[in-house]
Short mmCIF file of C-alpha atoms in Angstrom, two decimals:
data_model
loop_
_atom_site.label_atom_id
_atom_site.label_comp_id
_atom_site.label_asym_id
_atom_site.label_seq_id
_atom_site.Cartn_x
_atom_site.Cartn_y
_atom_site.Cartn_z
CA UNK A 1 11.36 16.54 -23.78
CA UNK A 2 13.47 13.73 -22.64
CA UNK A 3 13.18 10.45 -23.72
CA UNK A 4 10.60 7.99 -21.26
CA UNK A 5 9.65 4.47 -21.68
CA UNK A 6 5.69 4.10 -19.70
CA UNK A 7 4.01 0.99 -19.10
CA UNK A 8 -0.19 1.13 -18.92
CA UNK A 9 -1.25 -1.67 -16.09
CA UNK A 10 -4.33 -3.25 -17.93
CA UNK A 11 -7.26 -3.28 -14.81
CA UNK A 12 -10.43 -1.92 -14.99
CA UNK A 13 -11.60 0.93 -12.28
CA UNK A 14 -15.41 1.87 -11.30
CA UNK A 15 -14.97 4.46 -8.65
CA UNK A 16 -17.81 6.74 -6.73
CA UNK A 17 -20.08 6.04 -4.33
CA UNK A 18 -22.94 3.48 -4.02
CA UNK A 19 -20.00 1.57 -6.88
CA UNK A 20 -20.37 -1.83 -4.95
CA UNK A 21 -23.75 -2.45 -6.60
CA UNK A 22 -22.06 -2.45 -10.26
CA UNK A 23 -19.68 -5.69 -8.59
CA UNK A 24 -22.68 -8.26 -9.55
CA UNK A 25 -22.39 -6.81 -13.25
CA UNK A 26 -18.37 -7.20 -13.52
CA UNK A 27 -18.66 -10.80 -12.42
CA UNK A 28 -21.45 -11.94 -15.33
CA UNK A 29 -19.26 -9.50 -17.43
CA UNK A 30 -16.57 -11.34 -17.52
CA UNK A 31 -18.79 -15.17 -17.04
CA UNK A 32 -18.22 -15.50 -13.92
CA UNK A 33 -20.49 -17.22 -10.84
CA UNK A 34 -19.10 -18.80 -8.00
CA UNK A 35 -16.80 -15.85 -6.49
CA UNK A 36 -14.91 -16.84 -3.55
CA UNK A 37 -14.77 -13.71 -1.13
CA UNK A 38 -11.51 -12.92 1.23
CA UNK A 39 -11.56 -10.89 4.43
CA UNK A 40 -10.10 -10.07 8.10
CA UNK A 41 -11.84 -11.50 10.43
CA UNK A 42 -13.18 -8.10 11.49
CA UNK A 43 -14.65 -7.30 8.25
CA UNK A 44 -16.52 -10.60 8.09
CA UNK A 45 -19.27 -9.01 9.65
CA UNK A 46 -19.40 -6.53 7.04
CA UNK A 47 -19.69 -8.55 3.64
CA UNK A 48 -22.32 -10.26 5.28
CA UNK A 49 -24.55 -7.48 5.88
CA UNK A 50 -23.37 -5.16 3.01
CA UNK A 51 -21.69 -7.79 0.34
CA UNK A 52 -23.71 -11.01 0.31
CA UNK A 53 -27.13 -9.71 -0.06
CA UNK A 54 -26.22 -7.97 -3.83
CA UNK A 55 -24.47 -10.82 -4.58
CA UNK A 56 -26.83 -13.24 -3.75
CA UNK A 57 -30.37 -10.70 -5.23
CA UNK A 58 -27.99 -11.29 -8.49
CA UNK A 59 -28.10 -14.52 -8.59
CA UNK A 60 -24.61 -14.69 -7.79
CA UNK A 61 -24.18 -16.77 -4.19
CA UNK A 62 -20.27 -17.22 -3.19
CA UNK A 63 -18.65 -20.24 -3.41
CA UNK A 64 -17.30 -19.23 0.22
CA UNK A 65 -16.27 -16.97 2.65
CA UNK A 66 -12.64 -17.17 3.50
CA UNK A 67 -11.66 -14.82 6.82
CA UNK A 68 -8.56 -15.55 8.13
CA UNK A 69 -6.38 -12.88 6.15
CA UNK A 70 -3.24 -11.59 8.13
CA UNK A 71 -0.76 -8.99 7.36
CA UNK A 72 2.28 -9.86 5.37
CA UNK A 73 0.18 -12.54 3.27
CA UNK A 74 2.33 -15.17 5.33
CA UNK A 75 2.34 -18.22 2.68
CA UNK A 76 1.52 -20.60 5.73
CA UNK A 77 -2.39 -18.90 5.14
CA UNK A 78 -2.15 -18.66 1.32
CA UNK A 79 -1.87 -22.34 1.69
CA UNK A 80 -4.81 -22.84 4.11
CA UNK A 81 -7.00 -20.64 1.45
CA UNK A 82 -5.79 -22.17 -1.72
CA UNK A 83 -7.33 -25.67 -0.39
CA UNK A 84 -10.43 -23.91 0.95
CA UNK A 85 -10.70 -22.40 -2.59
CA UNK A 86 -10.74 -25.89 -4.57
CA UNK A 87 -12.40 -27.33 -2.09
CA UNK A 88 -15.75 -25.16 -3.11
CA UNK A 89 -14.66 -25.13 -6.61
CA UNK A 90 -14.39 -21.24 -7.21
CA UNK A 91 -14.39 -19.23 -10.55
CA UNK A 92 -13.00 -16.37 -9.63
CA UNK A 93 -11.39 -13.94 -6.37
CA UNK A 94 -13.23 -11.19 -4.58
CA UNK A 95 -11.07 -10.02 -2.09
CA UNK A 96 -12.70 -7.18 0.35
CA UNK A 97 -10.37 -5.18 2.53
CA UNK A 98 -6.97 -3.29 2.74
CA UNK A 99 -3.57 -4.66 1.75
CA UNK A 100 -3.56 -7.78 3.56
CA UNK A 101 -6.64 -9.05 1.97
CA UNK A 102 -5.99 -7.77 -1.13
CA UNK A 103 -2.01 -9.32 -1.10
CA UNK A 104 -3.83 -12.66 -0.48
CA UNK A 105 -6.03 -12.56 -3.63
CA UNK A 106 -3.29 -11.79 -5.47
CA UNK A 107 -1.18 -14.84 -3.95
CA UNK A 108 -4.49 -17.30 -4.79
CA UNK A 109 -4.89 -15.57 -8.44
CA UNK A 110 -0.82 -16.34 -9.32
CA UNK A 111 -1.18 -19.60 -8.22
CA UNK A 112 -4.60 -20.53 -9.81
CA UNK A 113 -4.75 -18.10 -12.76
CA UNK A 114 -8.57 -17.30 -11.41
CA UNK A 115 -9.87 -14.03 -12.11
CA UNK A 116 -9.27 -11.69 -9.40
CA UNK A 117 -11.99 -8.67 -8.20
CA UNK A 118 -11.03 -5.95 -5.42
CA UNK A 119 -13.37 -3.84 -2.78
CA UNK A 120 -10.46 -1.66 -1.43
CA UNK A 121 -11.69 -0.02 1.92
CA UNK A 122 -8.30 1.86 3.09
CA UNK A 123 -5.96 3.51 1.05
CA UNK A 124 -2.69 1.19 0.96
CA UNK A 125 -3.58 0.66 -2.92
CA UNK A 126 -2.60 -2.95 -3.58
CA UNK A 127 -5.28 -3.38 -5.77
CA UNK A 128 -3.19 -1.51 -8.25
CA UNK A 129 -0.02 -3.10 -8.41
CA UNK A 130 1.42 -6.04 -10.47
CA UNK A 131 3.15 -6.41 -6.88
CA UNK A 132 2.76 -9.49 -4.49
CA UNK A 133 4.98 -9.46 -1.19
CA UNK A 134 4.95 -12.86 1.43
CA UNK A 135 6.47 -14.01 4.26
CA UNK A 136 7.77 -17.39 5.13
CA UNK A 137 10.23 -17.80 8.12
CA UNK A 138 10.47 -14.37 8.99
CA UNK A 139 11.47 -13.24 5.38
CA UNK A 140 9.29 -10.86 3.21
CA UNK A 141 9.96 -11.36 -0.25
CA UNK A 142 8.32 -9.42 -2.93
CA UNK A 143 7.89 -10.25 -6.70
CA UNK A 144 6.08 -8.35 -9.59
CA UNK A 145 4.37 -9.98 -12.20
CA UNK A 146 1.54 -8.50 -14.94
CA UNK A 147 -0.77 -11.84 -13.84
CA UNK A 148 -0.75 -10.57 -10.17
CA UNK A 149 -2.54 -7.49 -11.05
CA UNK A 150 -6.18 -7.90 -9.95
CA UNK A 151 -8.85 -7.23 -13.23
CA UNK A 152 -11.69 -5.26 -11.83
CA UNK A 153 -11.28 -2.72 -9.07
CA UNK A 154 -14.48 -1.22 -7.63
CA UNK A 155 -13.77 1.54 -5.25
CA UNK A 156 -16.76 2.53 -2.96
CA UNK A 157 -15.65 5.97 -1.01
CA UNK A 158 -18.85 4.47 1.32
CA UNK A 159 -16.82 1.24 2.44
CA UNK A 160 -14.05 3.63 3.78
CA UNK A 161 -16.48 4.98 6.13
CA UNK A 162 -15.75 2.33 8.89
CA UNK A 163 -11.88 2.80 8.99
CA UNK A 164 -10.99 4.18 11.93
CA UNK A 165 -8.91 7.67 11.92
CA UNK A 166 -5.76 6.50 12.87
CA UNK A 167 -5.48 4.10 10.36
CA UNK A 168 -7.08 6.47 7.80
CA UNK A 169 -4.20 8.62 8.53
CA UNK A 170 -1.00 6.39 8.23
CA UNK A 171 -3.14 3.85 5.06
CA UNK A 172 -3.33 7.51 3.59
CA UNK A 173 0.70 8.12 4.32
CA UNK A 174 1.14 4.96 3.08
CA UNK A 175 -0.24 6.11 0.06
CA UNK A 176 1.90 8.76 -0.08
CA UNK A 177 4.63 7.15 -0.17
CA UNK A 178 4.23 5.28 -3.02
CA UNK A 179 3.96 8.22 -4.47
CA UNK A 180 6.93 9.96 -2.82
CA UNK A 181 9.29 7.16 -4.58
CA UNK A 182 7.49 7.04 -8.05
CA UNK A 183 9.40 10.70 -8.36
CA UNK A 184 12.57 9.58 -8.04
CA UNK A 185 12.62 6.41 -9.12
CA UNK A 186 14.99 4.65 -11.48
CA UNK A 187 11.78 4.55 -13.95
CA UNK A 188 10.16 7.69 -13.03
CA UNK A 189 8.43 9.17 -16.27
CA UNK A 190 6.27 12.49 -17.03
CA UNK A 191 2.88 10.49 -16.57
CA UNK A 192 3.98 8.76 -13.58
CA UNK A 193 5.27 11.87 -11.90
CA UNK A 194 2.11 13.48 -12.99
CA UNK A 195 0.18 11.10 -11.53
CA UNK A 196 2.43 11.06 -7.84
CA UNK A 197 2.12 14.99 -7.89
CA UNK A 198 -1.58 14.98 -8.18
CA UNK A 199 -2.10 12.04 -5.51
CA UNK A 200 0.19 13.61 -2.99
CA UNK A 201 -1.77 16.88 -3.40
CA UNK A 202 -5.24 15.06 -2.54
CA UNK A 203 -3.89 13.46 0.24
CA UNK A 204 -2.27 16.06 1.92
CA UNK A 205 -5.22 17.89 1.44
CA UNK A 206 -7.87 15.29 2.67
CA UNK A 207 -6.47 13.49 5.52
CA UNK A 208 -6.42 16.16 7.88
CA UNK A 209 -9.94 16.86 7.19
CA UNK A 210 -10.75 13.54 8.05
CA UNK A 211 -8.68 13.10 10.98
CA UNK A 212 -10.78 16.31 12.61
CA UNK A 213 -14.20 14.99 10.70
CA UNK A 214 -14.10 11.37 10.19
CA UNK A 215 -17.51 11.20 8.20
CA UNK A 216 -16.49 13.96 5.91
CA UNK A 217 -17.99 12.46 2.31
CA UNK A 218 -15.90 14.86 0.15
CA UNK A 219 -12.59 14.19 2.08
CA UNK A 220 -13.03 10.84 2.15
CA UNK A 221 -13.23 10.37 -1.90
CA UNK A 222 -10.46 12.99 -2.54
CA UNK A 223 -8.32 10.44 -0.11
CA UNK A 224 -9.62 7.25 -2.24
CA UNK A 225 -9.00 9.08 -5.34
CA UNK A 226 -5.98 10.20 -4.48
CA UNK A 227 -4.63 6.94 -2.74
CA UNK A 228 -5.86 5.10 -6.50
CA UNK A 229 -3.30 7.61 -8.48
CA UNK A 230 -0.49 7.16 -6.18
CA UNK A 231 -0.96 3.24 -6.78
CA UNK A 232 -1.28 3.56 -10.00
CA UNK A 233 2.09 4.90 -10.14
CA UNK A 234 3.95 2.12 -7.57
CA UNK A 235 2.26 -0.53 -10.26
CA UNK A 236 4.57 1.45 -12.83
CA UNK A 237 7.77 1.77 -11.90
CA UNK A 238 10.32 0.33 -9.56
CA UNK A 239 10.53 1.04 -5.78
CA UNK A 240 13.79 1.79 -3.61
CA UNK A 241 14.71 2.53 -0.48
CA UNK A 242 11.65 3.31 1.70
CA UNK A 243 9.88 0.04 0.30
CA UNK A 244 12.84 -2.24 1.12
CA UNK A 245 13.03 -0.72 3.94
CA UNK A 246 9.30 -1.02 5.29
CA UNK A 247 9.54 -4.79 3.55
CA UNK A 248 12.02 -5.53 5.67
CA UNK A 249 10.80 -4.28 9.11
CA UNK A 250 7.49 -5.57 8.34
CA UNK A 251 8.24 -8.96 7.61
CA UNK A 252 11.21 -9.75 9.85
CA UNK A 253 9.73 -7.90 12.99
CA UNK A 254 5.62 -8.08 12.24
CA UNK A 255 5.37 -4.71 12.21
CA UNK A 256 2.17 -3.27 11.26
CA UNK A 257 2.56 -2.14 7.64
CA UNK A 258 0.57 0.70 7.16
CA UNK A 259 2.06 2.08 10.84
CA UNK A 260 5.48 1.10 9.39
CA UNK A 261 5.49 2.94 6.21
CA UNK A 262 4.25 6.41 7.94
CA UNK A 263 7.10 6.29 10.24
CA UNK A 264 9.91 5.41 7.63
CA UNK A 265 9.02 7.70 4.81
CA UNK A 266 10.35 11.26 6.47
CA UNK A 267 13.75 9.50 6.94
CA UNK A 268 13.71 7.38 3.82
CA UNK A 269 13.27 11.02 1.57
CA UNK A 270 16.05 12.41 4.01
CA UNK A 271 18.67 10.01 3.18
CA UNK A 272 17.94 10.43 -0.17
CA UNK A 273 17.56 14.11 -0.36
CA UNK A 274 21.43 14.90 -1.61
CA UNK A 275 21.10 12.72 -4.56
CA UNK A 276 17.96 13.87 -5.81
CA UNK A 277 16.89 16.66 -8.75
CA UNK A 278 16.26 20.03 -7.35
CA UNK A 279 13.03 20.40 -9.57
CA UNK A 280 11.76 16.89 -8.57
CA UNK A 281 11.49 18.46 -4.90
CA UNK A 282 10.49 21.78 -5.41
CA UNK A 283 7.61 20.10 -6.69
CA UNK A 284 6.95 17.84 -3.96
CA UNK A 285 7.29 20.27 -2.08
CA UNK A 286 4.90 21.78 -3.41
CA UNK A 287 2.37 19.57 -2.99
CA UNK A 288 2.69 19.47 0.87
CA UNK A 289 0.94 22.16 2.45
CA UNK A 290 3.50 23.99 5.06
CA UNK A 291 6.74 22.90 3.53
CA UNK A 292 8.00 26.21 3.02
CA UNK A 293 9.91 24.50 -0.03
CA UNK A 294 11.13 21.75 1.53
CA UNK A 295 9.72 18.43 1.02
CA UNK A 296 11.57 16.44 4.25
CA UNK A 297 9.75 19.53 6.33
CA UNK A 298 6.32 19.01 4.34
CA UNK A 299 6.26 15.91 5.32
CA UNK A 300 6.52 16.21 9.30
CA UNK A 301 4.43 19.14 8.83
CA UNK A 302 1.44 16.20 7.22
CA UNK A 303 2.47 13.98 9.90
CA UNK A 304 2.05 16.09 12.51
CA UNK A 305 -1.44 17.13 11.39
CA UNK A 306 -2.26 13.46 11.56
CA UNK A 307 -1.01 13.15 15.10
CA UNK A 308 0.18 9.75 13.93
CA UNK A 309 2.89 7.55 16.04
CA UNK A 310 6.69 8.44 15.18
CA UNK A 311 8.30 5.40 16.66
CA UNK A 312 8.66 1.45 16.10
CA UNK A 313 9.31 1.15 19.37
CA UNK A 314 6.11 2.27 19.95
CA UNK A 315 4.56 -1.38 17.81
CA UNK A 316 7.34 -3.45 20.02
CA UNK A 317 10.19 -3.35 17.70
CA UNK A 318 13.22 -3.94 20.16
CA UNK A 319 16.45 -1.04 19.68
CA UNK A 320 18.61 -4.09 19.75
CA UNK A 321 17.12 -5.47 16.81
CA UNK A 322 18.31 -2.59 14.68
CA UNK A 323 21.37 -4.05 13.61
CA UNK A 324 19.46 -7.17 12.30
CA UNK A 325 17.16 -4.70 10.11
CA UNK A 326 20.48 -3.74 8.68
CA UNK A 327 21.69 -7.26 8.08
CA UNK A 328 18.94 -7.70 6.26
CA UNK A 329 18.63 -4.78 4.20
CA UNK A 330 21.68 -4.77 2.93
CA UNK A 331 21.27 -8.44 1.65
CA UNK A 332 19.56 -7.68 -1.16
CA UNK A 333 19.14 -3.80 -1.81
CA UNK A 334 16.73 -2.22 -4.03
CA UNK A 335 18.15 0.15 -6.69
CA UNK A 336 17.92 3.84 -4.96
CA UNK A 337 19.60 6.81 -6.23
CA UNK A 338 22.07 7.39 -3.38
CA UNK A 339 24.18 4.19 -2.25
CA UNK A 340 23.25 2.70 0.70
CA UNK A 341 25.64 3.06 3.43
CA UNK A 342 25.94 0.74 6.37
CA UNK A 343 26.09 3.12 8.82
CA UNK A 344 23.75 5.54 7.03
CA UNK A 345 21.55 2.99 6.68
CA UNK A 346 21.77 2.23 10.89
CA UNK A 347 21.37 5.57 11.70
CA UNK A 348 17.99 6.26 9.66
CA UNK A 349 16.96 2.57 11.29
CA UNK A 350 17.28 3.91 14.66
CA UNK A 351 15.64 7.17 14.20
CA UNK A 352 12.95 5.07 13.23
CA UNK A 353 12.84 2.90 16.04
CA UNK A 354 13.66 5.98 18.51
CA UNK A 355 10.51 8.08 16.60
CA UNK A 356 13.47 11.26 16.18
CA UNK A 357 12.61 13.93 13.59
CA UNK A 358 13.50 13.09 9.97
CA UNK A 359 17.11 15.50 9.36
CA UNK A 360 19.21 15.63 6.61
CA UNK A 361 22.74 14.99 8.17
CA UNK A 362 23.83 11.99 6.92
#
């Protein structure tokens, strides 16, 4: 057994369904009373009819209701929600939602210190990750931090229920790819890769199903539980190309993130493919139903299950701004275990923008 060095993220998990009744409990647990709540502005609808009314037969009425998340946690809105939050004098963070609401909880908590609480209702897993990534002037920056990572994580399979398939399918890719990276990753470990191998396997499985039966109850808490182990591990070790990658396109272009990170991953494992250990994708491989033993294939196989969108193009990215992506990327790279060639790089930037087949000819 080779030598591994494995940090455990400290947060606690309550995870089944009908779990959102327990959130009343967690808050007097830890002395807590005047919870300010975060949302879209399309989910504000649904903590008032589903959220509020446990909160408030507890005894516990919210200091406010702030709705006016947006993807990319741009800092311009972390600003506009800090001074909401001291202005009604909040305890504490519930932030209800996917990645965006969750990233902007974890913005408020690092720069108040206030206790932080998470509903997740898609599968981009956040909520699990000492990870906080903003935008200011077209620039997504990421940091990592053990004070970012949200306390109390209560995930309801039942809140999952109103995400529409499509983005089921690419927050479940998304997912995946946190996963896809934890195996090869500078810091990849036995438990980590343990814990990737196992999420990958219950997503693969799952998201089909609920792509052809939206409502499926089973499907839909192997995809939670499986999207919860593969953030697990991107809230252990280090991230590398596909990340910096979907950072970048995200946050200099506004592409959607979830949409983003389906299309790049393919390519990203491509690029990568040369440099990596034999038995690290044999068993990813395995894990992908129709790979045939190869992991690049297993994943357009998934994909094309999903009937998800192949192209940036296809979310307005512009084929002349490929060469900017590039610029960018190369700025500041993330460790990844093949260099990262310029022209590499372009070429796996365009196939993303042109929606081509991920190959491994580079």
């Amino acid at each position: 057994m080779d030598a591994f060095e494995y940090t455990t993220n400290p947060s606690r998990v309550i995870f089944g369904a009908g779990s959102i009744t327990k959130l009343p409990f967690e808050l007097k647990r830890l002395n807590l009373s005047k919870p300010l709540l975060l949302s879209t502005p399309q989910q504000k609808d649904q903590i008032t009819t589903s959220l509020l009314p446990i909160l408030e037969t507890a005894s516990l009425p919210p200091a406010g209701l702030y709705a006016n998340t947006t993807m990319h946690t741009p800092t311009s809105i972390t600003a506009d929600a800090l001074a909401y939050l001291h202005s009604r004098a909040a305890d504490s963070i519930v932030s209800f939602g996917g990645g965006s609401t969750i990233g902007l909880g974890k913005a408020l908590t690092i720069r108040t210190g206030l206790p932080h609480l998470c509903v997740p209702t898609t599968y981009a897993g956040s909520e699990m990750t000492p990870i906080l990534g903003e935008t200011a002037e077209g620039r997504k920056t990421t940091r990592s931090d053990p004070k970012i990572l949200p306390g109390v994580v209560v995930y309801d399979v039942e809140f999952t229920f109103g995400l529409p398939v499509g983005m089921s399918a690419t927050s479940g890719v998304n997912a995946v790819a946190h996963a896809v990276e934890a195996l090869y990753a500078q810091s990849a470990n036995p438990i980590t890769s343990l814990l990737a191998l196992e999420g990958i396997k219950a997503l693969a499985a799952s998201l089909p199903t609920i792509v052809a039966t939206p409502n499926d109850l089973a499907a839909r808490s192997l995809a939670q539980y499986g999207a919860y182990l593969c953030a697990t591990c991107l809230g252990s070790v280090g991230m590398s190309l596909h990340h910096k990658l979907c950072h970048v396109l995200g946050g200099t272009f506004n592409l959607p993130h979830a949409e983003t990170h389906t299309i790049v991953l393919p390519h990203a494992l491509a690029y990568n493919v040369p440099k990596l250990d034999k038995g690290v994708l044999e068993k990813l491989a395995g894990a992908l139903p129709g790979s045939e033993g190869d992991a690049v294939r297993g994943l357009e196989v998934l994909l094309g299950k999903l009937g998800v969108q192949r192209g940036l193009r296809e979310f307005g990215m512009q084929e002349g701004n490929v060469d900017r992506a590039v610029e960018v990327a190369m700025e500041k790279p993330y460790w990844n275990p093949r260099a990262v060639e310029r022209e590499g790089l372009r070429e796996v930037i365009r196939r993303c923008w042109a929606g081509e087949p991920a190959r491994m000819d580079l």
